[in-house]
C-alpha cells in the first residue's frame, strides 16, 4: 500500500521480521466517548501502547486556539519517547474507527519529522477479522525512546490564511454541519466562506478501510483544483483527509484551529447552505 497506510498482512510481516523497530500506537478516541483507555485494556494488538488524544496529541482547549490545539513540541517529544519511539523506528497507529483518530498521530509525528509513520488500514477490526492476536490488560512500559522531533515537516495555515486561501479549502466535517443545519459542539453553525464540503467519512468503505486510490483520486479531482488546505471541527479528522489526499499524491495543508477556533471569533464570517460562498 502507500507510504501512508499499512495493511494487516504487511503489519504482521513487519512485526515478524523487524518487530523490535516497530512501535504500535493505540489511538482509540471518539467524540463523546471518554473510554478509550478502557477499550485498550479490554483488548489491543500485542505490544501496543495507548495514546491519549486529548492529553498527548493536543494542548488544552481554548476559545482562542480551538478544541484540540497542536501540542507543544517538547511535550509531544516527551510523549513519543514514552511510547518507545526512537529515530529510525517504524510507527504504526491504529484505532477502531477507520483511522479517524490514528490519523492525528500520523500527522503530528510526520509534522515532527518522524519519517516512517503509517495508519493501519481498517484498524483493529481488520486486525481481528484477519485472525490477529489480541491481548488485554496493561503492557509493560516500553524502553524509553530517544526520538528528536523538529517542527514544520507538514504545512499548516492559521485562521487568516484559511480565510484567504488561494486554492481549494476543504471542510472535512459532516455535510449537515457544513450547511449549518446543526452545530452540536461549536458556538456558531456554518462553514468558512469559500470552503467546499468534503466529509471525511466518504474516504472510507463500509468496512472502515480507505477507498481504493483511483476512487479517492476521482473524488478529490471532482472537488476543485489548486493548492489544498483542510479543516474540520478541531483539526482531528482533517488529518484523516490529509492522509487520504497523500495516498493519491496530493500534499495538503492543515488549518489546526479549524471551525472550533474560527467560530469562536465573532469577527470571522460564517456561510451556510450547500454553496462554498
Tab-separated table of C-alpha atoms in Angstrom:
chain	number	residue	atom	x	y	z
A	1	UNK	CA	0.000	0.000	0.000
A	2	UNK	CA	1.031	3.654	0.035
A	3	UNK	CA	3.621	5.092	2.390
A	4	UNK	CA	0.681	6.446	4.411
A	5	UNK	CA	-1.153	3.176	5.035
A	6	UNK	CA	-0.152	-0.322	6.033
A	7	UNK	CA	-2.346	-3.386	5.609
A	8	UNK	CA	-2.870	-6.020	8.276
A	9	UNK	CA	-0.813	-8.509	6.265
A	10	UNK	CA	2.028	-6.027	5.831
A	11	UNK	CA	1.991	-5.187	9.533
A	12	UNK	CA	2.108	-8.845	10.533
A	13	UNK	CA	5.057	-9.418	8.208
A	14	UNK	CA	6.806	-6.344	9.569
A	15	UNK	CA	6.297	-7.479	13.162
A	16	UNK	CA	7.681	-10.923	12.261
A	17	UNK	CA	10.811	-9.520	10.609
A	18	UNK	CA	11.545	-6.211	12.352
A	19	UNK	CA	9.395	-6.265	15.450
A	20	UNK	CA	11.959	-4.565	17.673
A	21	UNK	CA	11.878	-1.449	15.480
A	22	UNK	CA	8.083	-1.219	15.174
A	23	UNK	CA	6.128	0.973	17.577
A	24	UNK	CA	2.390	0.345	17.769
A	25	UNK	CA	0.155	3.188	18.943
A	26	UNK	CA	-3.436	2.504	20.010
A	27	UNK	CA	-5.224	5.836	19.474
A	28	UNK	CA	-8.806	4.878	20.196
A	29	UNK	CA	-10.809	8.062	20.632
A	30	UNK	CA	-14.272	9.189	19.628
A	31	UNK	CA	-16.007	12.471	20.330
A	32	UNK	CA	-18.301	11.792	23.271
A	33	UNK	CA	-16.598	8.504	24.206
A	34	UNK	CA	-14.127	9.008	27.071
A	35	UNK	CA	-13.464	5.289	27.483
A	36	UNK	CA	-10.510	4.863	25.129
A	37	UNK	CA	-8.212	3.672	27.948
A	38	UNK	CA	-10.735	1.013	28.961
A	39	UNK	CA	-11.195	-0.118	25.371
A	40	UNK	CA	-7.420	-0.556	25.232
A	41	UNK	CA	-7.396	-2.611	28.436
A	42	UNK	CA	-10.237	-4.755	27.126
A	43	UNK	CA	-8.208	-5.737	24.091
A	44	UNK	CA	-5.377	-4.417	21.899
A	45	UNK	CA	-2.668	-5.565	19.497
A	46	UNK	CA	0.234	-7.093	21.461
A	47	UNK	CA	2.944	-4.547	22.172
A	48	UNK	CA	0.764	-1.501	21.502
A	49	UNK	CA	0.815	1.452	23.867
A	50	UNK	CA	-2.263	3.561	24.484
A	51	UNK	CA	-2.056	7.152	23.254
A	52	UNK	CA	-4.448	9.678	24.769
A	53	UNK	CA	-5.525	12.081	22.057
A	54	UNK	CA	-6.842	14.709	24.462
A	55	UNK	CA	-3.703	14.998	26.611
A	56	UNK	CA	-0.850	13.717	24.408
A	57	UNK	CA	-1.867	14.748	20.899
A	58	UNK	CA	-3.294	18.164	21.795
A	59	UNK	CA	-2.761	21.112	24.089
A	60	UNK	CA	-5.628	22.143	26.404
A	61	UNK	CA	-8.634	23.596	24.561
A	62	UNK	CA	-9.365	27.314	24.432
A	63	UNK	CA	-11.603	29.672	22.507
A	64	UNK	CA	-8.524	31.349	21.086
A	65	UNK	CA	-6.867	28.173	19.757
A	66	UNK	CA	-9.718	25.675	19.370
A	67	UNK	CA	-10.684	22.363	20.944
A	68	UNK	CA	-7.524	20.441	20.004
A	69	UNK	CA	-4.619	22.851	19.508
A	70	UNK	CA	-1.366	21.358	18.272
A	71	UNK	CA	0.637	20.153	21.273
A	72	UNK	CA	3.772	21.901	22.404
A	73	UNK	CA	6.692	20.255	20.578
A	74	UNK	CA	8.604	19.449	23.779
A	75	UNK	CA	5.501	17.786	25.203
A	76	UNK	CA	4.940	15.775	22.024
A	77	UNK	CA	8.568	14.645	22.024
A	78	UNK	CA	8.329	13.600	25.685
A	79	UNK	CA	5.199	11.585	24.900
A	80	UNK	CA	6.726	9.990	21.803
A	81	UNK	CA	9.737	8.897	23.828
A	82	UNK	CA	7.419	7.424	26.464
A	83	UNK	CA	5.816	5.372	23.672
A	84	UNK	CA	9.284	3.983	22.942
A	85	UNK	CA	9.842	5.859	19.684
A	86	UNK	CA	13.445	6.334	18.541
A	87	UNK	CA	14.847	7.734	15.322
A	88	UNK	CA	14.627	5.142	12.564
A	89	UNK	CA	11.645	3.293	14.018
A	90	UNK	CA	8.537	2.468	12.021
A	91	UNK	CA	5.459	3.786	13.836
A	92	UNK	CA	2.035	2.289	13.157
A	93	UNK	CA	-1.052	3.993	14.594
A	94	UNK	CA	-4.478	2.385	14.714
A	95	UNK	CA	-7.934	2.886	16.162
A	96	UNK	CA	-11.317	1.230	15.723
A	97	UNK	CA	-12.950	3.956	13.643
A	98	UNK	CA	-11.409	3.903	10.193
A	99	UNK	CA	-8.273	5.750	11.232
A	100	UNK	CA	-10.109	8.944	12.191
A	101	UNK	CA	-8.102	9.347	15.422
A	102	UNK	CA	-4.996	7.413	14.360
A	103	UNK	CA	-4.508	9.928	11.553
A	104	UNK	CA	-3.945	12.650	14.159
A	105	UNK	CA	-0.939	10.704	15.496
A	106	UNK	CA	0.226	10.056	11.927
A	107	UNK	CA	0.047	13.753	11.040
A	108	UNK	CA	1.683	15.015	14.239
A	109	UNK	CA	4.612	12.623	14.084
A	110	UNK	CA	5.140	13.424	10.419
A	111	UNK	CA	4.928	17.129	11.304
A	112	UNK	CA	7.592	16.488	13.954
A	113	UNK	CA	9.901	14.832	11.441
A	114	UNK	CA	9.357	11.100	12.001
A	115	UNK	CA	9.947	9.641	8.551
A	116	UNK	CA	8.082	6.331	8.664
A	117	UNK	CA	4.613	6.605	10.196
A	118	UNK	CA	1.694	4.528	8.939
A	119	UNK	CA	-2.017	4.182	9.628
A	120	UNK	CA	-3.256	0.591	9.938
A	121	UNK	CA	-5.844	0.347	7.170
A	122	UNK	CA	-9.093	-0.940	8.654
A	123	UNK	CA	-7.746	-0.567	12.174
A	124	UNK	CA	-8.371	-3.008	14.992
A	125	UNK	CA	-11.500	-4.526	13.385
A	126	UNK	CA	-9.464	-5.528	10.310
A	127	UNK	CA	-6.734	-6.974	12.526
A	128	UNK	CA	-9.258	-9.071	14.439
A	129	UNK	CA	-11.085	-10.188	11.303
A	130	UNK	CA	-7.790	-11.463	9.875
A	131	UNK	CA	-7.187	-13.527	12.999
A	132	UNK	CA	-4.616	-11.225	14.563
A	133	UNK	CA	-3.850	-11.830	18.212
A	134	UNK	CA	-5.496	-9.590	20.805
A	135	UNK	CA	-4.351	-9.218	24.409
A	136	UNK	CA	-5.991	-7.483	27.359
A	137	UNK	CA	-4.689	-5.590	30.354
A	138	UNK	CA	-1.642	-3.413	30.774
A	139	UNK	CA	1.541	-3.797	28.734
A	140	UNK	CA	4.991	-3.417	30.312
A	141	UNK	CA	6.274	0.121	29.909
A	142	UNK	CA	8.354	0.303	26.733
A	143	UNK	CA	12.021	1.154	26.882
A	144	UNK	CA	12.087	4.973	26.626
A	145	UNK	CA	12.817	6.150	23.108
A	146	UNK	CA	15.291	8.759	22.003
A	147	UNK	CA	13.473	10.373	19.070
A	148	UNK	CA	14.249	14.032	18.423
A	149	UNK	CA	11.345	15.995	16.948
A	150	UNK	CA	11.612	19.188	14.958
A	151	UNK	CA	8.539	21.156	13.825
A	152	UNK	CA	7.217	22.106	10.440
A	153	UNK	CA	7.628	18.975	8.319
A	154	UNK	CA	3.909	19.147	7.421
A	155	UNK	CA	2.417	22.501	6.352
A	156	UNK	CA	-0.098	24.454	8.411
A	157	UNK	CA	-2.097	27.620	7.945
A	158	UNK	CA	-3.653	29.961	10.511
A	159	UNK	CA	-7.151	31.448	10.514
A	160	UNK	CA	-6.188	34.408	8.338
A	161	UNK	CA	-4.532	32.095	5.854
A	162	UNK	CA	-7.545	29.791	5.765
A	163	UNK	CA	-9.923	32.712	5.243
A	164	UNK	CA	-7.881	33.977	2.317
A	165	UNK	CA	-6.814	30.601	0.932
A	166	UNK	CA	-5.954	30.774	-2.756
A	167	UNK	CA	-6.867	27.298	-3.909
A	168	UNK	CA	-9.150	24.540	-2.647
A	169	UNK	CA	-10.235	24.768	1.004
A	170	UNK	CA	-11.925	21.536	2.135
A	171	UNK	CA	-14.312	21.268	5.085
A	172	UNK	CA	-13.976	17.686	6.371
A	173	UNK	CA	-16.977	17.749	8.733
A	174	UNK	CA	-20.306	16.053	8.108
A	175	UNK	CA	-22.423	17.765	5.461
A	176	UNK	CA	-25.131	18.917	7.863
A	177	UNK	CA	-22.574	20.804	9.936
A	178	UNK	CA	-21.050	22.390	6.821
A	179	UNK	CA	-24.510	23.516	5.680
A	180	UNK	CA	-25.239	24.978	9.114
A	181	UNK	CA	-28.251	22.761	9.756
A	182	UNK	CA	-26.835	21.585	13.094
A	183	UNK	CA	-23.913	22.520	15.288
A	184	UNK	CA	-23.664	20.279	18.348
A	185	UNK	CA	-20.301	21.475	19.656
A	186	UNK	CA	-19.087	24.871	18.495
A	187	UNK	CA	-20.547	28.366	19.073
A	188	UNK	CA	-21.831	29.005	15.545
A	189	UNK	CA	-23.107	26.900	12.671
A	190	UNK	CA	-21.927	27.040	9.081
A	191	UNK	CA	-18.584	26.994	7.303
A	192	UNK	CA	-15.687	29.221	6.303
A	193	UNK	CA	-16.771	31.193	3.226
A	194	UNK	CA	-15.242	29.658	0.130
A	195	UNK	CA	-14.771	26.203	1.658
A	196	UNK	CA	-16.005	23.112	-0.186
A	197	UNK	CA	-17.796	20.320	1.683
A	198	UNK	CA	-15.788	17.065	1.683
A	199	UNK	CA	-16.871	14.852	4.617
A	200	UNK	CA	-14.025	12.690	5.861
A	201	UNK	CA	-16.282	9.647	6.195
A	202	UNK	CA	-16.515	9.498	2.408
A	203	UNK	CA	-12.845	8.490	2.272
A	204	UNK	CA	-13.799	5.103	3.714
A	205	UNK	CA	-15.544	1.926	2.627
A	206	UNK	CA	-18.287	0.310	4.689
A	207	UNK	CA	-15.618	-1.830	6.391
A	208	UNK	CA	-13.607	1.180	7.573
A	209	UNK	CA	-10.814	0.772	5.011
A	210	UNK	CA	-9.602	3.649	2.882
A	211	UNK	CA	-11.240	3.541	-0.532
A	212	UNK	CA	-9.096	2.404	-3.476
A	213	UNK	CA	-6.678	5.028	-4.742
A	214	UNK	CA	-8.492	5.509	-8.050
A	215	UNK	CA	-11.770	6.227	-6.227
A	216	UNK	CA	-10.077	8.725	-3.931
A	217	UNK	CA	-8.304	10.377	-6.846
A	218	UNK	CA	-11.611	10.802	-8.676
A	219	UNK	CA	-13.283	12.113	-5.544
A	220	UNK	CA	-10.727	14.838	-4.910
A	221	UNK	CA	-10.438	15.767	-8.572
A	222	UNK	CA	-14.174	16.449	-8.577
A	223	UNK	CA	-13.933	18.918	-5.706
A	224	UNK	CA	-11.778	21.545	-7.390
A	225	UNK	CA	-8.206	22.434	-8.191
A	226	UNK	CA	-5.257	24.369	-6.840
A	227	UNK	CA	-3.292	24.085	-3.585
A	228	UNK	CA	-5.336	22.206	-0.966
A	229	UNK	CA	-5.970	23.137	2.670
A	230	UNK	CA	-8.220	21.212	5.048
A	231	UNK	CA	-10.085	21.952	8.257
A	232	UNK	CA	-12.712	20.146	10.334
A	233	UNK	CA	-14.154	20.786	13.776
A	234	UNK	CA	-10.909	20.820	15.716
A	235	UNK	CA	-8.109	19.589	13.457
A	236	UNK	CA	-8.503	15.858	14.144
A	237	UNK	CA	-10.487	14.378	11.260
A	238	UNK	CA	-8.896	16.934	8.924
A	239	UNK	CA	-5.687	14.938	9.430
A	240	UNK	CA	-7.538	11.911	8.069
A	241	UNK	CA	-8.472	13.919	4.981
A	242	UNK	CA	-4.834	14.904	4.554
A	243	UNK	CA	-3.830	11.248	4.844
A	244	UNK	CA	-6.353	10.285	2.152
A	245	UNK	CA	-5.054	13.071	-0.087
A	246	UNK	CA	-1.492	11.897	0.495
A	247	UNK	CA	-2.369	8.391	-0.707
A	248	UNK	CA	-3.078	9.881	-4.151
A	249	UNK	CA	-0.012	12.111	-4.140
A	250	UNK	CA	-1.611	15.394	-3.082
A	251	UNK	CA	0.155	17.373	-0.355
A	252	UNK	CA	-2.365	19.309	1.723
A	253	UNK	CA	-2.114	21.966	4.415
A	254	UNK	CA	-3.834	21.688	7.797
A	255	UNK	CA	-5.701	24.523	9.488
A	256	UNK	CA	-5.195	23.241	13.083
A	257	UNK	CA	-7.643	25.582	14.835
A	258	UNK	CA	-10.410	24.625	12.388
A	259	UNK	CA	-14.045	25.540	12.954
A	260	UNK	CA	-13.739	25.433	16.753
A	261	UNK	CA	-11.306	28.355	16.579
A	262	UNK	CA	-12.947	30.176	13.668
A	263	UNK	CA	-16.474	30.087	15.130
A	264	UNK	CA	-15.294	31.486	18.468
A	265	UNK	CA	-14.148	34.693	16.783
A	266	UNK	CA	-17.240	36.874	16.136
A	267	UNK	CA	-15.304	38.959	13.613
A	268	UNK	CA	-14.988	35.996	11.242
A	269	UNK	CA	-17.887	35.358	8.855
A	270	UNK	CA	-19.834	32.119	8.606
A	271	UNK	CA	-21.544	30.876	5.465
A	272	UNK	CA	-24.445	28.406	5.406
A	273	UNK	CA	-26.094	26.259	2.793
A	274	UNK	CA	-24.670	23.973	0.157
A	275	UNK	CA	-22.554	26.521	-1.691
A	276	UNK	CA	-18.995	27.484	-0.701
A	277	UNK	CA	-19.617	31.228	-0.540
